[in-house]
mmCIF file of C-alpha atoms in Angstrom:
data_model
loop_
_atom_site.group_PDB
_atom_site.id
_atom_site.type_symbol
_atom_site.label_atom_id
_atom_site.label_comp_id
_atom_site.label_asym_id
_atom_site.label_seq_id
_atom_site.Cartn_x
_atom_site.Cartn_y
_atom_site.Cartn_z
ATOM 1 C CA MET A 1 0.000 0.000 0.000
ATOM 2 C CA SER A 2 1.128 3.538 -0.653
ATOM 3 C CA ASP A 3 2.428 5.994 1.927
ATOM 4 C CA ASP A 4 -0.554 8.275 1.247
ATOM 5 C CA PHE A 5 -2.958 5.411 1.965
ATOM 6 C CA ASN A 6 -1.155 4.437 5.169
ATOM 7 C CA MET A 7 -1.031 8.030 6.425
ATOM 8 C CA SER A 8 -4.712 8.685 5.695
ATOM 9 C CA MET A 9 -5.676 5.388 7.360
ATOM 10 C CA ARG A 10 -3.635 6.153 10.485
ATOM 11 C CA LYS A 11 -5.018 9.697 10.654
ATOM 12 C CA PHE A 12 -8.596 8.415 10.446
ATOM 13 C CA LEU A 13 -8.072 5.673 13.050
ATOM 14 C CA LYS A 14 -6.351 8.100 15.416
ATOM 15 C CA GLN A 15 -9.278 10.515 15.085
ATOM 16 C CA VAL A 16 -11.752 7.697 15.768
ATOM 17 C CA GLY A 17 -9.812 6.549 18.826
ATOM 18 C CA VAL A 18 -9.253 9.966 20.354
ATOM 19 C CA THR A 19 -12.751 11.347 19.784
ATOM 20 C CA SER A 20 -14.407 8.104 20.898
ATOM 21 C CA GLN A 21 -12.393 8.015 24.114
ATOM 22 C CA GLN A 22 -13.296 11.630 24.858
ATOM 23 C CA ALA A 23 -17.009 10.985 24.274
ATOM 24 C CA ILE A 24 -16.995 7.839 26.427
ATOM 25 C CA GLU A 25 -15.120 9.545 29.273
ATOM 26 C CA GLU A 26 -17.553 12.474 29.214
ATOM 27 C CA ALA A 27 -20.562 10.149 29.339
ATOM 28 C CA MET A 28 -18.989 8.225 32.217
ATOM 29 C CA ARG A 29 -18.354 11.446 34.168
ATOM 30 C CA GLU A 30 -21.974 12.542 33.695
ATOM 31 C CA ASN A 31 -23.408 9.277 35.019
ATOM 32 C CA ALA A 32 -22.929 7.101 38.079
ATOM 33 C CA THR A 33 -20.780 4.340 36.602
ATOM 34 C CA ALA A 34 -18.995 2.833 39.604
ATOM 35 C CA GLY A 35 -19.223 -0.947 39.614
ATOM 36 C CA LYS A 36 -21.171 -1.083 36.354
ATOM 37 C CA SER A 37 -20.158 -2.544 33.013
ATOM 38 C CA TYR A 38 -21.353 -1.298 29.665
ATOM 39 C CA ALA A 39 -21.628 -3.100 26.356
ATOM 40 C CA VAL A 40 -19.982 -1.051 23.645
ATOM 41 C CA LYS A 41 -20.126 -1.303 19.859
ATOM 42 C CA ALA A 42 -18.229 0.604 17.196
ATOM 43 C CA VAL A 43 -19.212 0.444 13.542
ATOM 44 C CA VAL A 44 -17.061 1.625 10.652
ATOM 45 C CA THR A 45 -18.699 1.833 7.249
ATOM 46 C CA ILE A 46 -17.497 2.706 3.796
ATOM 47 C CA GLU A 47 -20.727 2.735 1.830
ATOM 48 C CA GLU A 48 -19.045 3.011 -1.565
ATOM 49 C CA LEU A 49 -17.095 -0.210 -0.899
ATOM 50 C CA GLY A 50 -19.952 -2.086 0.750
ATOM 51 C CA LEU A 51 -17.924 -2.335 3.972
ATOM 52 C CA THR A 52 -19.458 -2.573 7.414
ATOM 53 C CA HIS A 53 -17.046 -3.522 10.197
ATOM 54 C CA GLU A 54 -18.333 -3.935 13.736
ATOM 55 C CA VAL A 55 -16.324 -4.259 16.930
ATOM 56 C CA THR A 56 -17.973 -5.066 20.248
ATOM 57 C CA GLY A 57 -16.646 -5.084 23.756
ATOM 58 C CA GLU A 58 -17.200 -4.051 27.337
ATOM 59 C CA ILE A 59 -16.163 -0.980 29.302
ATOM 60 C CA LYS A 60 -16.163 -1.035 33.092
ATOM 61 C CA GLY A 61 -17.114 2.087 34.997
ATOM 62 C CA GLN A 62 -14.607 3.805 37.254
ATOM 63 C CA GLU A 63 -14.718 2.930 40.899
#
């Protein structure tokens, strides 16, 4: 793959990671999350390529 592709991919994934973490942390601060676990799902789509990629997991609230 080309350098341009790799750089654009890394830039996008970094943006997804950073902004998602900020949004999750804000939601956790605004709610009582101690001792609770939350199902989480992230979906990445590229409509023009027919791509839908889903990642699921769990995030535990701060104690």
